Short mmCIF file of C-alpha atoms in Angstrom, two decimals:
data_model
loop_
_atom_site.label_atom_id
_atom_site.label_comp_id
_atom_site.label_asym_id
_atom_site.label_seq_id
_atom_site.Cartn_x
_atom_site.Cartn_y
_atom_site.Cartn_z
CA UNK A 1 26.88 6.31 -8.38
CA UNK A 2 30.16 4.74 -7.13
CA UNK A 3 31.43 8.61 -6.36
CA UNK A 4 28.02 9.25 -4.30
CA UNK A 5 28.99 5.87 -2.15
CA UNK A 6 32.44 6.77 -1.64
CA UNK A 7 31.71 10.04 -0.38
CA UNK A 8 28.86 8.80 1.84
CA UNK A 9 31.26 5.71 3.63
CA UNK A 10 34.08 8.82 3.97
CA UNK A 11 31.44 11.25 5.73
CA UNK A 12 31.09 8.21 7.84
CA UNK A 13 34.24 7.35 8.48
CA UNK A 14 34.83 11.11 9.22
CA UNK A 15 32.03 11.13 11.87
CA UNK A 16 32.82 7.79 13.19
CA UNK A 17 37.05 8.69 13.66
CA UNK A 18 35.71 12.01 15.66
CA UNK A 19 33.73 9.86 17.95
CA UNK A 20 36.37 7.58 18.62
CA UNK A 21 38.98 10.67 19.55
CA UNK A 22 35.87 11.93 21.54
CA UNK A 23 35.66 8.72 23.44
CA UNK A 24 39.93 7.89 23.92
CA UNK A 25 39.60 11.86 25.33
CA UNK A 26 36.98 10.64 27.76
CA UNK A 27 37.41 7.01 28.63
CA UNK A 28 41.32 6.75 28.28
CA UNK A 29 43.07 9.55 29.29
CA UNK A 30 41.64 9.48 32.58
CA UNK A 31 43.49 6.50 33.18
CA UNK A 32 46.94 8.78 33.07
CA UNK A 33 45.80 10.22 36.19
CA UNK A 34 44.42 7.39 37.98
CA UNK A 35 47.01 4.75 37.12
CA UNK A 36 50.07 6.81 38.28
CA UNK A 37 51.38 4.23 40.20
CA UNK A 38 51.17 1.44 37.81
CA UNK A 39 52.42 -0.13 34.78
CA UNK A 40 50.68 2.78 32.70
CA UNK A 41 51.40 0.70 29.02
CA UNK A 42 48.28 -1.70 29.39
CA UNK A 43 46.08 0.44 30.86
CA UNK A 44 46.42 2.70 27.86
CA UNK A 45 47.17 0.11 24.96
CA UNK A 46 44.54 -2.32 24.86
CA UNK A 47 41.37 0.37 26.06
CA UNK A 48 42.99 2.78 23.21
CA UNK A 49 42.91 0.08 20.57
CA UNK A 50 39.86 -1.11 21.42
CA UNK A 51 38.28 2.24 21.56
CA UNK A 52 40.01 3.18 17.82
CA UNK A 53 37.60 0.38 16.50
CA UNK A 54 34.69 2.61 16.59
CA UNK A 55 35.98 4.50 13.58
CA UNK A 56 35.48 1.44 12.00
CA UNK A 57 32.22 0.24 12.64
CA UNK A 58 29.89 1.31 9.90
CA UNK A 59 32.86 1.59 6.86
CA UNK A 60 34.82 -1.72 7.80
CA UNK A 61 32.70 -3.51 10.28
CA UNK A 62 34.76 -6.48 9.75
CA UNK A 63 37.83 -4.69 11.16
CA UNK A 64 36.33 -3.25 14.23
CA UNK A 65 35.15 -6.51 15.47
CA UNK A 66 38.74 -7.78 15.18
CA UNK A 67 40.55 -4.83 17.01
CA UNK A 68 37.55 -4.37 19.78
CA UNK A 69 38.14 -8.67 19.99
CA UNK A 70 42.42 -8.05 20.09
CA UNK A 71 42.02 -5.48 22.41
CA UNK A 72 39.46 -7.62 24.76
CA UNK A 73 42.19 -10.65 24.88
CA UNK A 74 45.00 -8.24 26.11
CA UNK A 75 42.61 -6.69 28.52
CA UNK A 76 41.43 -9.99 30.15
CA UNK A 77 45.05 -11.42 29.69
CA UNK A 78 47.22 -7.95 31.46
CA UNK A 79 44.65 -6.10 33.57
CA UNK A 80 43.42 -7.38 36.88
CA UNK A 81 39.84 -4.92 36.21
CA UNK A 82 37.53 -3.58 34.15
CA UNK A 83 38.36 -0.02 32.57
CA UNK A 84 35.55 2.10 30.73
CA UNK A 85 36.53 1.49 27.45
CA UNK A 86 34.38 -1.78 27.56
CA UNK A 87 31.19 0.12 27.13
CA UNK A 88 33.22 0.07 23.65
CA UNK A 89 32.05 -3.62 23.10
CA UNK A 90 28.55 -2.87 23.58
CA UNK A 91 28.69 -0.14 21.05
CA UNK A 92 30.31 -2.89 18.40
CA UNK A 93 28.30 -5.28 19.15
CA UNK A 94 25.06 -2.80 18.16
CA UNK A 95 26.77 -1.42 15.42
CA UNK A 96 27.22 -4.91 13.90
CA UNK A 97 23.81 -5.89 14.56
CA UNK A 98 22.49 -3.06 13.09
CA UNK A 99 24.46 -2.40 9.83
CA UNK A 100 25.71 -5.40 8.94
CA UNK A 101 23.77 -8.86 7.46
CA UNK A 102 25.15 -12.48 7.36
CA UNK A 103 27.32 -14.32 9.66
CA UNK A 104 29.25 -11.32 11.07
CA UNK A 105 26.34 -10.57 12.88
CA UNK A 106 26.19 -14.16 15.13
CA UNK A 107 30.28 -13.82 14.78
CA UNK A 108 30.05 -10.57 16.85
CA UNK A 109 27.63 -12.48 19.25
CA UNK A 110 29.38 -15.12 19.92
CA UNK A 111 32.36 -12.78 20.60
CA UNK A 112 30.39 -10.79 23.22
CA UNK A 113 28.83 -13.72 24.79
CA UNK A 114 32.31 -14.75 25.51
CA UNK A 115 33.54 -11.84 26.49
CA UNK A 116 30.82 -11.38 28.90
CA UNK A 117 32.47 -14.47 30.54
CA UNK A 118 35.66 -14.17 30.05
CA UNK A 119 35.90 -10.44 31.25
CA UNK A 120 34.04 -11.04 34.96
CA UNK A 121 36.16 -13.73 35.32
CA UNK A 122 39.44 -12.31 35.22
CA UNK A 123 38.10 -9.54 37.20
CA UNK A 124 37.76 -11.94 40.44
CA UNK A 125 40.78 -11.99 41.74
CA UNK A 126 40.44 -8.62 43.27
CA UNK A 127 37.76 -9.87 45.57
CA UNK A 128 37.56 -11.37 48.58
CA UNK A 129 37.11 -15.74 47.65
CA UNK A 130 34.02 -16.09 49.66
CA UNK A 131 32.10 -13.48 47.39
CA UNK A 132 33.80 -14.62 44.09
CA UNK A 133 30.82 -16.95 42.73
CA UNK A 134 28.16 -14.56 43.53
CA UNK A 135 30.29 -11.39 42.49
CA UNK A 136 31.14 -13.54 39.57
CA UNK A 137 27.76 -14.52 38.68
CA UNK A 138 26.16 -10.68 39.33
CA UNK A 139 28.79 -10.08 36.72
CA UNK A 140 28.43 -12.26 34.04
CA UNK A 141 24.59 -12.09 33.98
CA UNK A 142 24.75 -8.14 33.38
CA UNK A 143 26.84 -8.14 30.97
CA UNK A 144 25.43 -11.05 29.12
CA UNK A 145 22.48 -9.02 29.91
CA UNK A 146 24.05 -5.76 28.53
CA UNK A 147 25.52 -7.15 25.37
CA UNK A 148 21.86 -9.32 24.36
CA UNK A 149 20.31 -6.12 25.07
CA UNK A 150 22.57 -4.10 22.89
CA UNK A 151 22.53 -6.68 19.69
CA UNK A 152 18.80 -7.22 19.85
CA UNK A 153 18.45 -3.05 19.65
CA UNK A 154 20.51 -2.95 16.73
CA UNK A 155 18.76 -6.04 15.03
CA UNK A 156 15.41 -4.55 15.68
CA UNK A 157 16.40 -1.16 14.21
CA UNK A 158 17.71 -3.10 11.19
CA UNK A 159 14.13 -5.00 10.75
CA UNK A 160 12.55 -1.63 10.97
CA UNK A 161 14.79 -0.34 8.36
CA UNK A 162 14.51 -3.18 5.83
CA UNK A 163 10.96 -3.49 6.26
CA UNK A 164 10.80 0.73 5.71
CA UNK A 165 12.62 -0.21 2.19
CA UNK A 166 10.37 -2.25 1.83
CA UNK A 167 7.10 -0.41 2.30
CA UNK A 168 8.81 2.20 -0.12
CA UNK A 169 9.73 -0.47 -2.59
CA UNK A 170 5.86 -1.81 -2.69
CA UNK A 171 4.72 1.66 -2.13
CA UNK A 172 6.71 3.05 -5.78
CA UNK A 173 5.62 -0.44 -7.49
CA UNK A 174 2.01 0.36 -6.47
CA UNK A 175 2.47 4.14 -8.21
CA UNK A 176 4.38 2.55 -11.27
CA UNK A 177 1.64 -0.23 -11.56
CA UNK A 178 -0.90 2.54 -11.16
CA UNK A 179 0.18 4.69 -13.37
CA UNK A 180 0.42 1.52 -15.78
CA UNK A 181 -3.29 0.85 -15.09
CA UNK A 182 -4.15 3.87 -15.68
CA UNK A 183 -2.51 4.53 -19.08
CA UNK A 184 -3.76 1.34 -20.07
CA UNK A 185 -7.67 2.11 -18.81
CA UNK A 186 -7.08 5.92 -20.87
CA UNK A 187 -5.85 4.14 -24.06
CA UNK A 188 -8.56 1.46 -23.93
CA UNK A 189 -10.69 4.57 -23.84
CA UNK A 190 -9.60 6.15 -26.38
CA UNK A 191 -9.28 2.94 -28.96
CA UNK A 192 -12.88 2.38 -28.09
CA UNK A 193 -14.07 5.94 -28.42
CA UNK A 194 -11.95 5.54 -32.02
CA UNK A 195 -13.87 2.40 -32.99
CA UNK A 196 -17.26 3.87 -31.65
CA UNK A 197 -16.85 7.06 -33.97
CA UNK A 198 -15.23 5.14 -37.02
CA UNK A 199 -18.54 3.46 -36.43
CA UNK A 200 -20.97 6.27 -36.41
CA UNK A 201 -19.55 8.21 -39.73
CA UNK A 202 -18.87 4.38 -41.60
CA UNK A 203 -22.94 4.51 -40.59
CA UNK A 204 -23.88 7.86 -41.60
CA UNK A 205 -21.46 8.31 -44.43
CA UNK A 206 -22.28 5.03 -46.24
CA UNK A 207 -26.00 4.88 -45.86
CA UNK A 208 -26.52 8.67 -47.06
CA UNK A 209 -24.20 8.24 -50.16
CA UNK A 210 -26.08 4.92 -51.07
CA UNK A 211 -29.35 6.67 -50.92
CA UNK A 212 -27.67 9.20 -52.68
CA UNK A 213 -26.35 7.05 -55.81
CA UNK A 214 -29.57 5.40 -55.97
CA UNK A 215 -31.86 8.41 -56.16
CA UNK A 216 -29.49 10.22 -58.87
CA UNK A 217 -29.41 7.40 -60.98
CA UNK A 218 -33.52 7.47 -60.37
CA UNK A 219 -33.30 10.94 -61.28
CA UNK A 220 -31.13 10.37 -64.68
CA UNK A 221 -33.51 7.76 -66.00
CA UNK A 222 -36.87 9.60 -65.08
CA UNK A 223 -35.43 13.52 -66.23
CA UNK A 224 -36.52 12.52 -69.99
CA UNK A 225 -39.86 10.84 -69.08
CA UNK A 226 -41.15 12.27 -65.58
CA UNK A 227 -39.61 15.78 -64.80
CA UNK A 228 -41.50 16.39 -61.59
CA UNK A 229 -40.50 13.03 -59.98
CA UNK A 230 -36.94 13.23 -61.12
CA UNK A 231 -37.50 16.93 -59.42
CA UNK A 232 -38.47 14.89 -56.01
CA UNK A 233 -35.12 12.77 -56.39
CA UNK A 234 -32.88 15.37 -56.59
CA UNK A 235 -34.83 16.74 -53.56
CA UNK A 236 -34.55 13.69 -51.44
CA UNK A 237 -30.57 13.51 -52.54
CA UNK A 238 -30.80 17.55 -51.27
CA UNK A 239 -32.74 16.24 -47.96
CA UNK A 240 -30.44 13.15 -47.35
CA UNK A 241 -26.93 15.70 -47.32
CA UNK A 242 -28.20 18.27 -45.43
CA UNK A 243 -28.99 15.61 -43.03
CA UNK A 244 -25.89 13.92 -43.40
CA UNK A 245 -24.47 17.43 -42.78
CA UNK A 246 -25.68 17.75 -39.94
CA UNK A 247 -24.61 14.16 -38.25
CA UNK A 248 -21.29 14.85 -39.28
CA UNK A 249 -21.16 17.63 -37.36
CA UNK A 250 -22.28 16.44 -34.44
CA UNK A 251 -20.16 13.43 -34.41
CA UNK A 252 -17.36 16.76 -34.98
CA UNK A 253 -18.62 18.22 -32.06
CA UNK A 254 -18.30 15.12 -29.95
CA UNK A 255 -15.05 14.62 -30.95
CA UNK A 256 -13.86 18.39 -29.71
CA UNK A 257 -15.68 18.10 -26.61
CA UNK A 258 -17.76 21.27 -27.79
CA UNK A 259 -20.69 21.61 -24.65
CA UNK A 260 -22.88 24.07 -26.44
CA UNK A 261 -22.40 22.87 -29.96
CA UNK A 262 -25.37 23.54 -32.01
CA UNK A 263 -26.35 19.92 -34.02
CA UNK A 264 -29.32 17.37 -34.58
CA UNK A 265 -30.77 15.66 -31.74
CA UNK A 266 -29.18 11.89 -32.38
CA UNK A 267 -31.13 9.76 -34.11
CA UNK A 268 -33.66 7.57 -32.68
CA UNK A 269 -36.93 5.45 -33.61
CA UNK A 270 -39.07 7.90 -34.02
CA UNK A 271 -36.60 8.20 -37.35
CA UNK A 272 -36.16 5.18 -38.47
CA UNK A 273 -39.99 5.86 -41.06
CA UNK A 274 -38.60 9.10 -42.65
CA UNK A 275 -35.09 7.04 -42.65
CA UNK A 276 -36.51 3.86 -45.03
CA UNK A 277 -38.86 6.46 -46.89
CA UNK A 278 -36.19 8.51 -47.66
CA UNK A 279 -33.89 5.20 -48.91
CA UNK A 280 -36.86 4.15 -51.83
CA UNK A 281 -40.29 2.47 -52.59
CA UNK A 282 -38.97 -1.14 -52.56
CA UNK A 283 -38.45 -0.82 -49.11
CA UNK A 284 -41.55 -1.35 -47.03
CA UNK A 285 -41.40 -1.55 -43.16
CA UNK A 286 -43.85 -3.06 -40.26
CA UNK A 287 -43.08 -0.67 -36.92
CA UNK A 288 -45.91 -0.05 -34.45
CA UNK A 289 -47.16 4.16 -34.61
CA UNK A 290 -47.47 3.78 -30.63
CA UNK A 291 -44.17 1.81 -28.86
CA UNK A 292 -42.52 2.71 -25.43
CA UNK A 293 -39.59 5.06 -24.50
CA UNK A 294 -35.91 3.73 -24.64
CA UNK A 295 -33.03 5.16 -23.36
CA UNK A 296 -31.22 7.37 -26.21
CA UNK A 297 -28.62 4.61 -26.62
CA UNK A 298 -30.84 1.75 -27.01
CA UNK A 299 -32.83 3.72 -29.56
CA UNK A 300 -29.63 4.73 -31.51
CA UNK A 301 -28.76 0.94 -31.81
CA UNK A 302 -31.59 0.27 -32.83
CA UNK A 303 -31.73 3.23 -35.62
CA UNK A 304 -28.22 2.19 -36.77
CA UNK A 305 -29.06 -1.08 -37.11
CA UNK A 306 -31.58 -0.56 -39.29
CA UNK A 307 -29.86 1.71 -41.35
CA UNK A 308 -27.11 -0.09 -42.03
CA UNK A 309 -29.50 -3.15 -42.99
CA UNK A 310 -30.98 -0.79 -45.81
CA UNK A 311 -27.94 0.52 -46.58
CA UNK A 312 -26.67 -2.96 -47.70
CA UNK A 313 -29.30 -3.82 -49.29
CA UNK A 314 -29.27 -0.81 -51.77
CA UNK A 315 -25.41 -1.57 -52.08
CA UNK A 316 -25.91 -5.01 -52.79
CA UNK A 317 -29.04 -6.49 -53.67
CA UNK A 318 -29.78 -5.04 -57.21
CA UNK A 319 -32.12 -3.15 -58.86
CA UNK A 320 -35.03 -5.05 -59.21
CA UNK A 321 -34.85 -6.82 -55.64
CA UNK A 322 -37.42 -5.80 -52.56
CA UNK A 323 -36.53 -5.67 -48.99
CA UNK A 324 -38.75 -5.99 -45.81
CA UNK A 325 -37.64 -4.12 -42.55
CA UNK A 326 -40.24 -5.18 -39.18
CA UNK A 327 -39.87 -3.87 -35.78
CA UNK A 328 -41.04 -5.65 -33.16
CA UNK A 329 -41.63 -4.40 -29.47
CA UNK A 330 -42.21 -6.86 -26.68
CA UNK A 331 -41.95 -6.80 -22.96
CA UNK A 332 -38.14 -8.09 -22.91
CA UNK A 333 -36.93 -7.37 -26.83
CA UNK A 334 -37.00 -5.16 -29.60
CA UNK A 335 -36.74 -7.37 -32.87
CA UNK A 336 -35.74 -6.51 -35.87
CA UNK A 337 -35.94 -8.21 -39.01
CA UNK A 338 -34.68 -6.95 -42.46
CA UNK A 339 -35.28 -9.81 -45.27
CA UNK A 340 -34.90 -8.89 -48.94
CA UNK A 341 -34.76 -11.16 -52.04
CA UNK A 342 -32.22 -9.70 -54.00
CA UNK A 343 -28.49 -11.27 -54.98
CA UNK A 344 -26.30 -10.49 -51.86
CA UNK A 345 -27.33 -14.11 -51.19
CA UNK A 346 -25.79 -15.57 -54.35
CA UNK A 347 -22.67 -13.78 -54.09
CA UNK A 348 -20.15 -14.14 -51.47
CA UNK A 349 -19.83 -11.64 -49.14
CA UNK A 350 -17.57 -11.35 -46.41
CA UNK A 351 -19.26 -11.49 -43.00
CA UNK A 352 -16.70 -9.68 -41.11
CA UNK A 353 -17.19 -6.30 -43.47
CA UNK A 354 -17.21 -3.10 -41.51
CA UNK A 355 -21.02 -2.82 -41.68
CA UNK A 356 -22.18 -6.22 -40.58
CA UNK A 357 -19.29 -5.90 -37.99
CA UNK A 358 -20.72 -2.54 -36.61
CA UNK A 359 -23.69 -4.03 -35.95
CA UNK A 360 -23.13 -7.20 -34.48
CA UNK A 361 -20.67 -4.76 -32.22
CA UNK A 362 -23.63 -2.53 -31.27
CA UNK A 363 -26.48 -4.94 -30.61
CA UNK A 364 -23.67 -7.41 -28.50
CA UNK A 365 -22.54 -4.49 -26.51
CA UNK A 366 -26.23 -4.18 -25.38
CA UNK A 367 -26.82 -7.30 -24.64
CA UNK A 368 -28.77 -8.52 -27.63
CA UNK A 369 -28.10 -11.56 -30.19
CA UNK A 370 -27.36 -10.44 -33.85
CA UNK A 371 -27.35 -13.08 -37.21
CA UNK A 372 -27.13 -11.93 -40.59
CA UNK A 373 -26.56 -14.26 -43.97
CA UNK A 374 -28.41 -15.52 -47.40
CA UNK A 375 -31.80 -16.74 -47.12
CA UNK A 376 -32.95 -20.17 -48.26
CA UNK A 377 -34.24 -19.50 -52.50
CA UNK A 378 -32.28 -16.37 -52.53
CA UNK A 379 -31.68 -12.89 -51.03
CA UNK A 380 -30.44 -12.00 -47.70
CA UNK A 381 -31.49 -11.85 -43.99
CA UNK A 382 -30.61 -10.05 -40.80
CA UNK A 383 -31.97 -10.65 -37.25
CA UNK A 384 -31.75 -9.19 -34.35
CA UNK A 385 -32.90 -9.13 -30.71
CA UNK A 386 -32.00 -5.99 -28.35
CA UNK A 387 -33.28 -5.97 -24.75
CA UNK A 388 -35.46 -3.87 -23.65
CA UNK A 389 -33.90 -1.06 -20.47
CA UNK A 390 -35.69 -3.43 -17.94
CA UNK A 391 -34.19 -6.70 -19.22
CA UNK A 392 -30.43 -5.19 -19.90
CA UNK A 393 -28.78 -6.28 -16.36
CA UNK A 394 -30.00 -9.65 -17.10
CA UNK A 395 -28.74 -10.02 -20.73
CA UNK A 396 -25.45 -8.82 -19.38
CA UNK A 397 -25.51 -11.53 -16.51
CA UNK A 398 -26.24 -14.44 -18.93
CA UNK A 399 -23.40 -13.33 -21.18
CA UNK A 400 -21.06 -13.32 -18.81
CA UNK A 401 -22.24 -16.98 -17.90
CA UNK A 402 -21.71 -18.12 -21.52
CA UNK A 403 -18.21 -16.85 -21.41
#
């Protein structure tokens, strides 16, 4: 980096230097010609220093104010008139403005301002006394005029150029904290697509091996005494893995964005009778034959919550214990209640499990209430409340409001 900004400040001293031979070849040498008859040692001096200064107006800014203001001094001081080298000051005085920041910048003004005073005035001696104060005055207000016009030119340019670094500054922070956004919207995306399908196969995996376990170990006991129904058992175990089979592969096929992948429709209420059926006789549920049509998500919340509800309660309950699953259906909710009197409420069990969790994280995320502990006398109780597709906006309104 420091090798990139030395070359740049020698390109411009290199450009700068040329300009200032340029302008000595055009605004100096002249003088050899017309001053033939004078002391020629002024007349080239002080415009020749005071044109070098240009070479040094971007690289040492500093130094170019101090020759053009040397070279002003010895101009008012020795000649008796203007020379064109003083267009020189005007150029200083915008190359200050413009490149430079900090007092150098009202330094330089103050400079011109004075000169623009001091110059005229040393220039009246050549004309005739009557005309002095107006010549004088004509004089002093254009190039008062001159230089204000010059500095406020290069102080303009330098606003323009600061607030250009600017706009590209808050233009590249904008990107970057798009960008940012963006990676952070894509990774939220993809944690919650992660928790959504550890969801689906901790659902589908643990209810259809509980089912599972419980119909085998039906099936060991009743092989000696009932053949045929430990025949049935084995069938439903058959039933519940092909159909576990066949969820896993659709959650697959979600999962590599397959468009045409051939798998189960996804489950819904219409499933939730074969479901408990399927899960044992001490199961009984209450759920209308004739309800209305929910969206597909609203019914898969619904299914799953269910599920997992019998799934803990052939995990945990025992045995011996019963379990009652209703379904209600009213104009604003779907309720569901899943009651059982087995030991789960005896025991401790940890109500931030993956199961319970899932569910309260399904039936919350559409807008429903979800409670689930032991029951007064024993056994275990879940309740839930999911609104119905006309009543969602309005559950999500009044959450908001409680938090």
């Amino acid at each position: 980096m420091a090798r990139s900004g030395l070359s740049r400040d020698r390109r411009r001293f290199v450009v700068d230097a040329l300009v200032a031979v340029g302008a000595f070849a055009v605004l100096v040498m002249p003088m050899v010609w017309l001053m033939r008859d004078t002391d020629l040692l002024p007349h080239m001096l002080w415009p020749g220093l005071m044109v070098s200064s240009l070479a040094f107006r971007r690289v040492m800014p500093w130094l170019a104010v101090a020759l053009c203001t040397l070279a002003g001094a010895g101009m008012v001081l020795q000649l008796d008139g203007p020379t064109p080298a003083i267009v020189t000051v005007l150029v200083i005085v915008y190359s200050v403005a413009r490149w430079c920041r900090g007092p150098l910048g009202w330094a330089v003004l103050t400079i011109g301002v004075v000169a623009s005073v001091a110059g005229p005035l040393s220039w009246l001696s050549n004309i005739l006394l009557a005309q002095r104060f107006a010549a004088g005055a004509l004089l002093i207000t254009l190039c008062l005029a001159l230089v204000s016009v010059a500095y406020l030119v290069g102080r303009r340019l330098q606003e323009l150029h600061r607030s250009d670094l600017l706009d590209r500054t808050l233009a590249e922070e904008r990107y970057n904290s798009s960008n940012t956004r963006l990676a952070q919207a894509s990774q939220l995306a993809d944690d919650r697509a992660r928790t959504d399908v550890a969801r689906e196969l901790h659902d589908v995996v643990a209810h259809s091996l509980s089912i599972i376990v419980v119909q085998a170990e039906g099936a060991k006991a009743l092989a000696p005494k009932d053949p045929e129904r430990a025949i049935k058992a084995l069938d439903v175990i058959a039933h519940t893995g092909r159909t576990s089979i066949g969820e896993m592969r659709r959650i697959v096929a979600l999962l590599r964005g397959e468009e045409h992948a051939a798998f189960e429709p996804t489950p819904s209420l219409r499933q939730i009778p074969d479901m408990v059926a399927q899960s044992g006789d001490r199961i009984s549920l209450t759920m209308p034959e004739d309800y209305p049509v929910v969206p597909d998500s609203l019914g898969l919340a619904v299914f799953r919550v269910v599920q997992e509800s019998v799934t803990n309660f052939l995990k945990h309950a025992g045995p011996t214990a019963r379990a009652e699953v209703s379904l209600k259906f009213e104009p604003e909710w779907i309720s569901i209640r899943a009651v059982d009197d087995g030991v789960a409420g005896t025991v401790r069990i940890d109500p931030s499990g993956t199961g319970l969790r899932g569910m309260r994280e399904r039936v919350t995320s559409m807008g429903g209430t979800f409670t689930a502990g032991p029951r007064v006398g024993g056994g275990w109780r879940v309740l839930a409340q999911v609104p119905m597709p006309t009543q969602l906006g309005r559950s999500w309104l009044r959450e908001k409001e409680r938090t």
